[in-house]
Amino acid sequence: VPRVPVPVEAGDAARYTPLLMHDEQVDVLERLDFVLRNISELRKEVEELRNSLQHLAAEIVGEVRSHLEETQKVTRRRRFPFPRERSDSAGSSSIYFTASSGTANTDDGESEGGYTTANAESDYDRESERESEEGEDEVSCETVRTARRDSLDLVNEDETHLILDSSLEEGLGQLLQQADRLHDGDEQEKREGFQLLLNNKLAYADQKDFLWRLARAHSDMCEITEDADEKRSYASDGKEEIEIALQKWDQSAECHQWYAVLCGQLSEHESIQKRIQTGYVFKEHIDKAIELKPEDAKSYYLLGRWCYQVSHLGWLEKKTASALFEAPPTATVQDALQNFLRVEELSPGFSKAGRVYIAKCYRDLGNNAAAALWMNLASELPVNTKEDAESERELEEMRSVWEE
């Protein structure tokens, strides 16, 4: 503990006075002990996190490699319907097989339509073991593709690129179909779809249709989670994914559409100024999506929601917009109604929420008969999303008001 220095002239009889009292010294020591304990616990947590990340990386590499090897087997069976001669090299790691369509292969003693030699499986096993031992920590997409090219040594160089593209395209098509099915499901299926796309990001991160679906999955997770910080995180990460896609595919309607959606979701956690600024961005990208794909009902639904919200801006939001921007956003209930009716024209029964919005628009315009009609039509549709559930509650409130 620091002490107050004394003059040299005081001699041996000098007494040093502590800078801190005894109670203060105890308090300082307790705080130091608390800090040291926290540092020790933090080190343990960092070490556990590092081990978890290493384990996760290894699992991802294994899953991607297993998927690519399985795709490779299917591709070879489809690519080589005729027998191929074996190489004289006993140490070759190639996969030798024939898919005879007419007669049995008497040279290798195999039955009709079967694989040729017993060495085929052993060669492939040795190849697989060697590939699994080499570079397990290399998780880049380029490394995976290089491993695929090395294993396709039955194909000449001119055919290799075609086979890779074909196998990747086939695997991607199946993946996207499954992702679309899970997206249309319940909350648990949406979570499964999100994880499915994350697991395949290394292999298909350069594919447009994969990236906008990954962004859509982030939007799904933002919608179904209840924690505000998680909502913000999902929306932010999804926006980053779709921004990458827009840099390469500016003419993709889906990329513009989901960029607008994620911007809107992220703005829910921002200030009034930021929300108004995001409103301009949202409108710009939805208009672009409609321009590129004018028959997409979802884009008109999103534009209708934007128009309805702008037409109901509060006094403070209008004043803020006027002060910050030369031309504040403008839209009327009639604009919103036209977009929602366009949705029904393109896709009847598109959503329960859409029909509730139509009823609200007619109510605001004073057409109670049309509002009642669309309320009844909305009641006929099931609740499929969280937004539909909120619309169902609004529908009940509207009915209770009219009954009173």
Short mmCIF file of C-alpha atoms in Angstrom, two decimals:
data_model
loop_
_atom_site.label_atom_id
_atom_site.label_comp_id
_atom_site.label_asym_id
_atom_site.label_seq_id
_atom_site.Cartn_x
_atom_site.Cartn_y
_atom_site.Cartn_z
CA VAL A 1 0.00 0.00 0.00
CA PRO A 2 1.45 3.40 -0.92
CA ARG A 3 2.67 5.48 2.01
CA VAL A 4 3.35 9.19 2.51
CA PRO A 5 7.11 9.91 2.17
CA VAL A 6 8.86 11.59 5.14
CA PRO A 7 11.94 13.85 5.22
CA VAL A 8 15.34 12.20 5.54
CA GLU A 9 16.09 14.33 8.62
CA ALA A 10 13.46 12.45 10.60
CA GLY A 11 15.89 9.54 11.01
CA ASP A 12 14.94 6.04 12.18
CA ALA A 13 12.15 7.36 14.32
CA ALA A 14 10.20 8.41 11.22
CA ARG A 15 6.75 6.79 10.75
CA TYR A 16 5.13 6.24 7.40
CA THR A 17 1.48 7.13 7.15
CA PRO A 18 -0.62 5.01 4.69
CA LEU A 19 -2.45 6.90 1.92
CA LEU A 20 -5.51 4.66 2.44
CA MET A 21 -7.29 3.83 5.62
CA HIS A 22 -7.68 0.20 6.65
CA ASP A 23 -11.29 -0.04 5.44
CA GLU A 24 -10.36 1.49 2.13
CA GLN A 25 -7.48 -0.96 1.74
CA VAL A 26 -9.84 -3.87 2.35
CA ASP A 27 -12.28 -2.48 -0.19
CA VAL A 28 -9.54 -2.13 -2.82
CA LEU A 29 -8.34 -5.68 -2.19
CA GLU A 30 -11.87 -7.03 -2.50
CA ARG A 31 -12.34 -5.22 -5.80
CA LEU A 32 -9.05 -6.53 -7.12
CA ASP A 33 -10.05 -10.03 -6.11
CA PHE A 34 -13.40 -9.59 -7.88
CA VAL A 35 -11.66 -8.39 -11.05
CA LEU A 36 -9.25 -11.32 -10.98
CA ARG A 37 -12.11 -13.81 -10.58
CA ASN A 38 -13.96 -12.24 -13.51
CA ILE A 39 -10.85 -12.38 -15.68
CA SER A 40 -10.40 -16.05 -14.84
CA GLU A 41 -14.03 -16.81 -15.67
CA LEU A 42 -13.76 -14.81 -18.90
CA ARG A 43 -10.72 -16.81 -19.95
CA LYS A 44 -12.65 -20.04 -19.39
CA GLU A 45 -15.61 -18.76 -21.41
CA VAL A 46 -13.32 -17.66 -24.27
CA GLU A 47 -11.66 -21.07 -24.28
CA GLU A 48 -15.04 -22.83 -24.35
CA LEU A 49 -16.19 -20.57 -27.17
CA ARG A 50 -13.04 -21.26 -29.16
CA ASN A 51 -13.50 -25.02 -28.74
CA SER A 52 -17.15 -24.76 -29.76
CA LEU A 53 -16.28 -22.78 -32.88
CA GLN A 54 -13.61 -25.29 -33.86
CA HIS A 55 -16.07 -28.14 -33.36
CA LEU A 56 -18.72 -26.32 -35.39
CA ALA A 57 -16.27 -25.63 -38.22
CA ALA A 58 -15.31 -29.31 -38.30
CA GLU A 59 -18.97 -30.34 -38.44
CA ILE A 60 -19.68 -27.92 -41.31
CA VAL A 61 -16.70 -29.20 -43.29
CA GLY A 62 -17.83 -32.77 -42.73
CA GLU A 63 -21.41 -32.10 -43.78
CA VAL A 64 -20.37 -30.20 -46.93
CA ARG A 65 -17.85 -32.86 -47.90
CA SER A 66 -20.37 -35.65 -47.32
CA HIS A 67 -22.96 -33.82 -49.43
CA LEU A 68 -20.50 -33.24 -52.27
CA GLU A 69 -19.26 -36.83 -52.24
CA GLU A 70 -22.82 -38.12 -52.46
CA THR A 71 -23.56 -35.74 -55.33
CA GLN A 72 -20.37 -36.91 -57.01
CA LYS A 73 -21.50 -40.56 -56.88
CA VAL A 74 -24.85 -39.70 -58.45
CA THR A 75 -23.18 -37.62 -61.16
CA ARG A 76 -20.81 -40.41 -62.12
CA ARG A 77 -23.57 -42.95 -62.42
CA ARG A 78 -25.44 -40.62 -64.75
CA ARG A 79 -22.43 -39.49 -66.75
CA PHE A 80 -20.91 -42.85 -67.66
CA PRO A 81 -23.48 -45.34 -68.98
CA PHE A 82 -20.78 -47.27 -70.92
CA PRO A 83 -17.85 -49.39 -69.68
CA ARG A 84 -14.46 -47.78 -69.20
CA GLU A 85 -11.15 -49.60 -69.30
CA ARG A 86 -9.18 -49.90 -66.11
CA SER A 87 -5.81 -48.26 -65.80
CA ASP A 88 -2.81 -50.52 -65.40
CA SER A 89 -1.72 -48.55 -62.38
CA ALA A 90 -2.51 -50.54 -59.22
CA GLY A 91 -2.09 -47.49 -57.06
CA SER A 92 -4.66 -45.34 -58.82
CA SER A 93 -7.24 -43.65 -56.63
CA SER A 94 -9.87 -43.42 -59.36
CA ILE A 95 -13.28 -45.03 -59.11
CA TYR A 96 -13.58 -47.69 -61.86
CA PHE A 97 -17.02 -48.95 -62.65
CA THR A 98 -19.28 -49.78 -65.55
CA ALA A 99 -23.02 -49.41 -65.85
CA SER A 100 -23.70 -52.03 -68.56
CA SER A 101 -27.12 -51.76 -70.09
CA GLY A 102 -27.27 -54.94 -72.15
CA THR A 103 -24.88 -57.80 -71.42
CA ALA A 104 -22.84 -58.89 -68.46
CA ASN A 105 -19.26 -57.67 -68.19
CA THR A 106 -17.21 -60.87 -68.64
CA ASP A 107 -13.85 -59.11 -68.36
CA ASP A 108 -14.24 -58.17 -64.72
CA GLY A 109 -16.65 -60.91 -63.66
CA GLU A 110 -19.47 -58.62 -62.67
CA SER A 111 -23.19 -59.12 -63.21
CA GLU A 112 -25.30 -57.06 -65.59
CA GLY A 113 -25.60 -53.38 -64.70
CA GLY A 114 -23.15 -53.71 -61.80
CA TYR A 115 -19.81 -52.18 -60.84
CA THR A 116 -16.68 -53.77 -62.26
CA THR A 117 -13.88 -54.67 -59.90
CA ALA A 118 -13.60 -55.18 -56.20
CA ASN A 119 -10.76 -52.70 -56.25
CA ALA A 120 -13.26 -49.96 -57.16
CA GLU A 121 -14.64 -49.71 -53.67
CA SER A 122 -11.26 -50.07 -52.00
CA ASP A 123 -9.77 -47.38 -54.22
CA TYR A 124 -12.63 -45.04 -53.41
CA ASP A 125 -12.34 -45.81 -49.68
CA ARG A 126 -8.64 -44.97 -49.71
CA GLU A 127 -9.38 -41.78 -51.58
CA SER A 128 -12.11 -40.77 -49.13
CA GLU A 129 -9.89 -41.45 -46.11
CA ARG A 130 -7.06 -39.43 -47.57
CA GLU A 131 -9.37 -36.51 -48.36
CA SER A 132 -10.86 -36.55 -44.86
CA GLU A 133 -7.39 -36.43 -43.28
CA GLU A 134 -6.12 -33.55 -45.41
CA GLY A 135 -7.12 -30.03 -44.59
CA GLU A 136 -10.04 -30.55 -42.23
CA ASP A 137 -9.71 -26.98 -41.09
CA GLU A 138 -10.07 -25.61 -44.66
CA VAL A 139 -13.65 -24.52 -44.86
CA SER A 140 -13.64 -22.30 -47.91
CA CYS A 141 -15.91 -23.08 -50.83
CA GLU A 142 -12.94 -23.09 -53.21
CA THR A 143 -11.25 -25.86 -51.22
CA VAL A 144 -14.35 -28.03 -51.44
CA ARG A 145 -14.58 -27.53 -55.19
CA THR A 146 -10.87 -28.36 -55.62
CA ALA A 147 -11.40 -31.65 -53.78
CA ARG A 148 -14.27 -32.44 -56.15
CA ARG A 149 -12.11 -31.74 -59.20
CA ASP A 150 -9.29 -33.94 -57.89
CA SER A 151 -11.62 -36.89 -57.43
CA LEU A 152 -13.11 -36.76 -60.95
CA ASP A 153 -10.10 -38.25 -62.71
CA LEU A 154 -12.19 -40.40 -65.08
CA VAL A 155 -13.23 -37.24 -66.91
CA ASN A 156 -11.04 -35.29 -69.24
CA GLU A 157 -10.34 -31.61 -68.60
CA ASP A 158 -12.93 -30.39 -71.10
CA GLU A 159 -15.72 -32.31 -69.35
CA THR A 160 -14.76 -31.56 -65.75
CA HIS A 161 -16.19 -28.04 -65.69
CA LEU A 162 -19.49 -29.25 -67.16
CA ILE A 163 -19.84 -32.01 -64.58
CA LEU A 164 -19.08 -29.67 -61.69
CA ASP A 165 -21.63 -27.15 -62.91
CA SER A 166 -24.20 -29.90 -63.47
CA SER A 167 -23.78 -31.46 -60.05
CA LEU A 168 -23.77 -28.12 -58.25
CA GLU A 169 -26.85 -27.01 -60.15
CA GLU A 170 -28.68 -30.24 -59.34
CA GLY A 171 -27.81 -30.01 -55.65
CA LEU A 172 -28.77 -26.34 -55.57
CA GLY A 173 -32.14 -27.00 -57.18
CA GLN A 174 -33.06 -29.60 -54.57
CA LEU A 175 -31.84 -27.33 -51.78
CA LEU A 176 -33.92 -24.36 -52.98
CA GLN A 177 -37.06 -26.48 -53.27
CA GLN A 178 -36.63 -27.68 -49.71
CA ALA A 179 -35.94 -24.12 -48.49
CA ASP A 180 -39.13 -22.84 -50.16
CA ARG A 181 -41.18 -25.62 -48.59
CA LEU A 182 -39.81 -24.90 -45.11
CA HIS A 183 -40.36 -21.15 -45.59
CA ASP A 184 -44.06 -21.78 -46.18
CA GLY A 185 -44.33 -23.93 -43.04
CA ASP A 186 -44.77 -23.15 -39.34
CA GLU A 187 -42.23 -21.50 -37.05
CA GLN A 188 -40.29 -24.71 -36.43
CA GLU A 189 -40.00 -25.38 -40.15
CA LYS A 190 -38.83 -21.81 -40.73
CA ARG A 191 -36.07 -22.38 -38.17
CA GLU A 192 -35.10 -25.61 -39.94
CA GLY A 193 -35.00 -23.78 -43.26
CA PHE A 194 -32.78 -21.07 -41.83
CA GLN A 195 -30.33 -23.66 -40.45
CA LEU A 196 -30.41 -25.60 -43.73
CA LEU A 197 -29.34 -22.55 -45.71
CA LEU A 198 -26.63 -21.63 -43.22
CA ASN A 199 -25.20 -25.15 -43.45
CA ASN A 200 -24.91 -24.84 -47.24
CA LYS A 201 -23.65 -21.26 -47.43
CA LEU A 202 -20.04 -22.31 -48.08
CA ALA A 203 -21.02 -24.27 -51.17
CA TYR A 204 -23.53 -21.84 -52.73
CA ALA A 205 -22.56 -18.37 -51.45
CA ASP A 206 -22.01 -17.21 -55.04
CA GLN A 207 -25.49 -18.18 -56.24
CA LYS A 208 -28.13 -15.46 -56.57
CA ASP A 209 -31.17 -17.65 -55.83
CA PHE A 210 -29.45 -19.04 -52.76
CA LEU A 211 -28.47 -15.63 -51.37
CA TRP A 212 -31.89 -14.01 -51.56
CA ARG A 213 -33.42 -17.08 -49.91
CA LEU A 214 -30.83 -16.85 -47.16
CA ALA A 215 -31.84 -13.20 -46.66
CA ARG A 216 -35.49 -14.28 -46.62
CA ALA A 217 -34.67 -16.85 -43.93
CA HIS A 218 -33.10 -14.10 -41.81
CA SER A 219 -36.33 -12.15 -42.23
CA ASP A 220 -38.33 -15.20 -41.10
CA MET A 221 -36.19 -15.52 -37.99
CA CYS A 222 -36.58 -11.83 -37.26
CA GLU A 223 -40.35 -12.24 -37.48
CA ILE A 224 -40.74 -15.30 -35.26
CA THR A 225 -38.29 -14.42 -32.48
CA GLU A 226 -39.51 -12.41 -29.51
CA ASP A 227 -36.25 -10.93 -28.22
CA ALA A 228 -35.64 -7.39 -29.48
CA ASP A 229 -31.86 -7.79 -29.72
CA GLU A 230 -32.22 -11.02 -31.69
CA LYS A 231 -34.70 -9.36 -34.04
CA ARG A 232 -32.24 -6.57 -34.73
CA SER A 233 -29.38 -9.03 -35.23
CA TYR A 234 -31.30 -11.21 -37.70
CA ALA A 235 -32.46 -8.18 -39.69
CA SER A 236 -28.97 -6.67 -39.77
CA ASP A 237 -27.29 -9.91 -40.85
CA GLY A 238 -29.92 -10.55 -43.50
CA LYS A 239 -29.52 -7.04 -44.87
CA GLU A 240 -25.77 -7.60 -45.22
CA GLU A 241 -26.36 -10.84 -47.12
CA ILE A 242 -28.76 -9.25 -49.59
CA GLU A 243 -26.53 -6.20 -50.07
CA ILE A 244 -23.83 -8.55 -51.35
CA ALA A 245 -26.33 -10.06 -53.78
CA LEU A 246 -27.50 -6.66 -55.03
CA GLN A 247 -23.94 -5.66 -55.90
CA LYS A 248 -23.83 -8.50 -58.44
CA TRP A 249 -27.49 -8.92 -59.41
CA ASP A 250 -29.09 -5.49 -59.53
CA GLN A 251 -31.72 -6.77 -61.95
CA SER A 252 -33.13 -9.36 -59.55
CA ALA A 253 -36.64 -8.53 -58.36
CA GLU A 254 -36.32 -10.88 -55.36
CA CYS A 255 -33.11 -9.21 -54.20
CA HIS A 256 -34.74 -5.77 -54.25
CA GLN A 257 -37.87 -7.10 -52.58
CA TRP A 258 -36.12 -8.73 -49.63
CA TYR A 259 -33.71 -5.85 -49.24
CA ALA A 260 -36.75 -3.60 -48.75
CA VAL A 261 -38.30 -6.03 -46.25
CA LEU A 262 -35.14 -6.30 -44.15
CA CYS A 263 -34.62 -2.53 -44.20
CA GLY A 264 -38.15 -2.14 -42.86
CA GLN A 265 -37.60 -4.73 -40.14
CA LEU A 266 -34.34 -3.13 -39.08
CA SER A 267 -35.88 0.37 -38.97
CA GLU A 268 -38.36 -0.79 -36.31
CA HIS A 269 -35.49 -0.52 -33.83
CA GLU A 270 -34.31 2.90 -35.01
CA SER A 271 -35.24 6.52 -34.29
CA ILE A 272 -38.06 8.39 -36.04
CA GLN A 273 -35.55 10.08 -38.33
CA LYS A 274 -34.03 6.75 -39.32
CA ARG A 275 -37.44 5.17 -39.90
CA ILE A 276 -38.49 7.99 -42.21
CA GLN A 277 -35.22 7.79 -44.10
CA THR A 278 -35.63 4.02 -44.45
CA GLY A 279 -39.12 4.62 -45.83
CA TYR A 280 -37.63 6.24 -48.92
CA VAL A 281 -35.24 3.31 -49.39
CA PHE A 282 -38.08 0.82 -48.93
CA LYS A 283 -40.24 2.52 -51.55
CA GLU A 284 -37.36 2.76 -54.02
CA HIS A 285 -36.56 -0.95 -53.89
CA ILE A 286 -40.19 -2.11 -53.94
CA ASP A 287 -40.82 0.03 -57.03
CA LYS A 288 -37.75 -1.55 -58.63
CA ALA A 289 -38.97 -5.04 -57.75
CA ILE A 290 -42.36 -4.33 -59.35
CA GLU A 291 -40.65 -2.94 -62.43
CA LEU A 292 -38.57 -6.10 -62.81
CA LYS A 293 -41.36 -8.53 -61.93
CA PRO A 294 -44.77 -6.86 -62.34
CA GLU A 295 -46.76 -10.04 -61.67
CA ASP A 296 -45.41 -10.64 -58.15
CA ALA A 297 -48.29 -10.21 -55.69
CA LYS A 298 -46.00 -9.87 -52.67
CA SER A 299 -44.40 -6.68 -53.98
CA TYR A 300 -47.81 -5.03 -54.39
CA TYR A 301 -48.77 -6.16 -50.89
CA LEU A 302 -45.63 -4.58 -49.45
CA LEU A 303 -46.24 -1.38 -51.40
CA GLY A 304 -49.83 -1.31 -50.15
CA ARG A 305 -48.66 -1.57 -46.56
CA TRP A 306 -46.18 1.26 -47.12
CA CYS A 307 -48.90 3.48 -48.59
CA TYR A 308 -51.27 2.72 -45.72
CA GLN A 309 -48.67 3.50 -43.08
CA VAL A 310 -47.61 6.74 -44.78
CA SER A 311 -51.24 7.84 -45.04
CA HIS A 312 -51.56 7.35 -41.26
CA LEU A 313 -48.33 9.07 -40.18
CA GLY A 314 -48.66 10.93 -36.90
CA TRP A 315 -48.18 14.65 -36.43
CA LEU A 316 -44.66 14.27 -35.02
CA GLU A 317 -43.56 12.00 -37.87
CA LYS A 318 -44.94 14.40 -40.49
CA LYS A 319 -43.17 17.37 -38.90
CA THR A 320 -39.92 15.42 -38.68
CA ALA A 321 -40.17 14.42 -42.32
CA SER A 322 -40.89 18.00 -43.40
CA ALA A 323 -37.92 19.31 -41.43
CA LEU A 324 -35.44 16.71 -42.66
CA PHE A 325 -36.47 16.19 -46.27
CA GLU A 326 -37.48 18.52 -49.05
CA ALA A 327 -40.21 16.14 -50.22
CA PRO A 328 -41.76 14.14 -47.34
CA PRO A 329 -43.25 10.76 -48.30
CA THR A 330 -46.84 11.02 -49.47
CA ALA A 331 -49.49 8.36 -50.05
CA THR A 332 -53.23 8.05 -49.55
CA VAL A 333 -55.56 5.34 -48.35
CA GLN A 334 -56.83 5.10 -51.93
CA ASP A 335 -53.26 4.32 -53.08
CA ALA A 336 -53.02 1.56 -50.51
CA LEU A 337 -56.40 0.13 -51.51
CA GLN A 338 -55.41 -0.05 -55.18
CA ASN A 339 -52.29 -2.02 -54.36
CA PHE A 340 -54.13 -4.45 -52.08
CA LEU A 341 -56.80 -5.04 -54.73
CA ARG A 342 -54.01 -5.68 -57.24
CA VAL A 343 -52.73 -8.40 -54.91
CA GLU A 344 -56.12 -10.12 -54.94
CA GLU A 345 -56.23 -9.80 -58.70
CA LEU A 346 -52.85 -11.52 -59.12
CA SER A 347 -53.23 -14.05 -56.31
CA PRO A 348 -56.74 -14.40 -54.80
CA GLY A 349 -56.55 -15.19 -51.11
CA PHE A 350 -52.87 -14.17 -50.97
CA SER A 351 -53.07 -13.60 -47.22
CA LYS A 352 -55.51 -13.00 -44.41
CA ALA A 353 -53.67 -9.79 -43.52
CA GLY A 354 -54.11 -8.46 -47.06
CA ARG A 355 -57.90 -8.82 -46.93
CA VAL A 356 -58.02 -7.20 -43.50
CA TYR A 357 -56.10 -4.24 -44.93
CA ILE A 358 -58.67 -3.95 -47.73
CA ALA A 359 -61.45 -3.89 -45.13
CA LYS A 360 -59.61 -1.19 -43.18
CA CYS A 361 -59.12 0.91 -46.32
CA TYR A 362 -62.82 0.76 -47.18
CA ARG A 363 -63.68 1.61 -43.58
CA ASP A 364 -61.39 4.65 -43.65
CA LEU A 365 -62.97 5.72 -46.96
CA GLY A 366 -66.45 5.43 -45.46
CA ASN A 367 -67.61 2.44 -47.52
CA ASN A 368 -68.91 0.27 -44.68
CA ALA A 369 -70.67 -2.22 -46.94
CA ALA A 370 -67.45 -3.06 -48.81
CA ALA A 371 -65.54 -3.14 -45.53
CA ALA A 372 -68.00 -5.70 -44.10
CA LEU A 373 -67.70 -7.82 -47.24
CA TRP A 374 -63.92 -7.96 -47.05
CA MET A 375 -64.05 -8.67 -43.33
CA ASN A 376 -66.11 -11.77 -44.10
CA LEU A 377 -63.73 -12.76 -46.89
CA ALA A 378 -60.77 -12.36 -44.53
CA SER A 379 -62.47 -14.63 -42.00
CA GLU A 380 -62.48 -17.46 -44.54
CA LEU A 381 -58.68 -17.59 -44.75
CA PRO A 382 -56.53 -19.49 -42.24
CA VAL A 383 -53.91 -17.92 -39.98
CA ASN A 384 -50.56 -18.86 -41.53
CA THR A 385 -48.18 -16.19 -40.24
CA LYS A 386 -47.64 -14.00 -37.23
CA GLU A 387 -48.96 -11.07 -39.23
CA ASP A 388 -52.13 -13.04 -39.98
CA ALA A 389 -52.59 -13.60 -36.25
CA GLU A 390 -52.32 -9.86 -35.59
CA SER A 391 -54.80 -9.21 -38.41
CA GLU A 392 -57.22 -11.67 -36.82
CA ARG A 393 -57.17 -9.62 -33.61
CA GLU A 394 -57.75 -6.42 -35.60
CA LEU A 395 -60.65 -8.12 -37.32
CA GLU A 396 -62.26 -8.97 -33.99
CA GLU A 397 -61.80 -5.38 -32.78
CA MET A 398 -63.44 -4.00 -35.92
CA ARG A 399 -66.40 -6.30 -35.45
CA SER A 400 -66.83 -5.39 -31.81
CA VAL A 401 -66.79 -1.67 -32.66
CA TRP A 402 -69.44 -2.11 -35.34
CA GLU A 403 -71.64 -4.19 -33.09
CA GLU A 404 -71.57 -1.43 -30.49
#
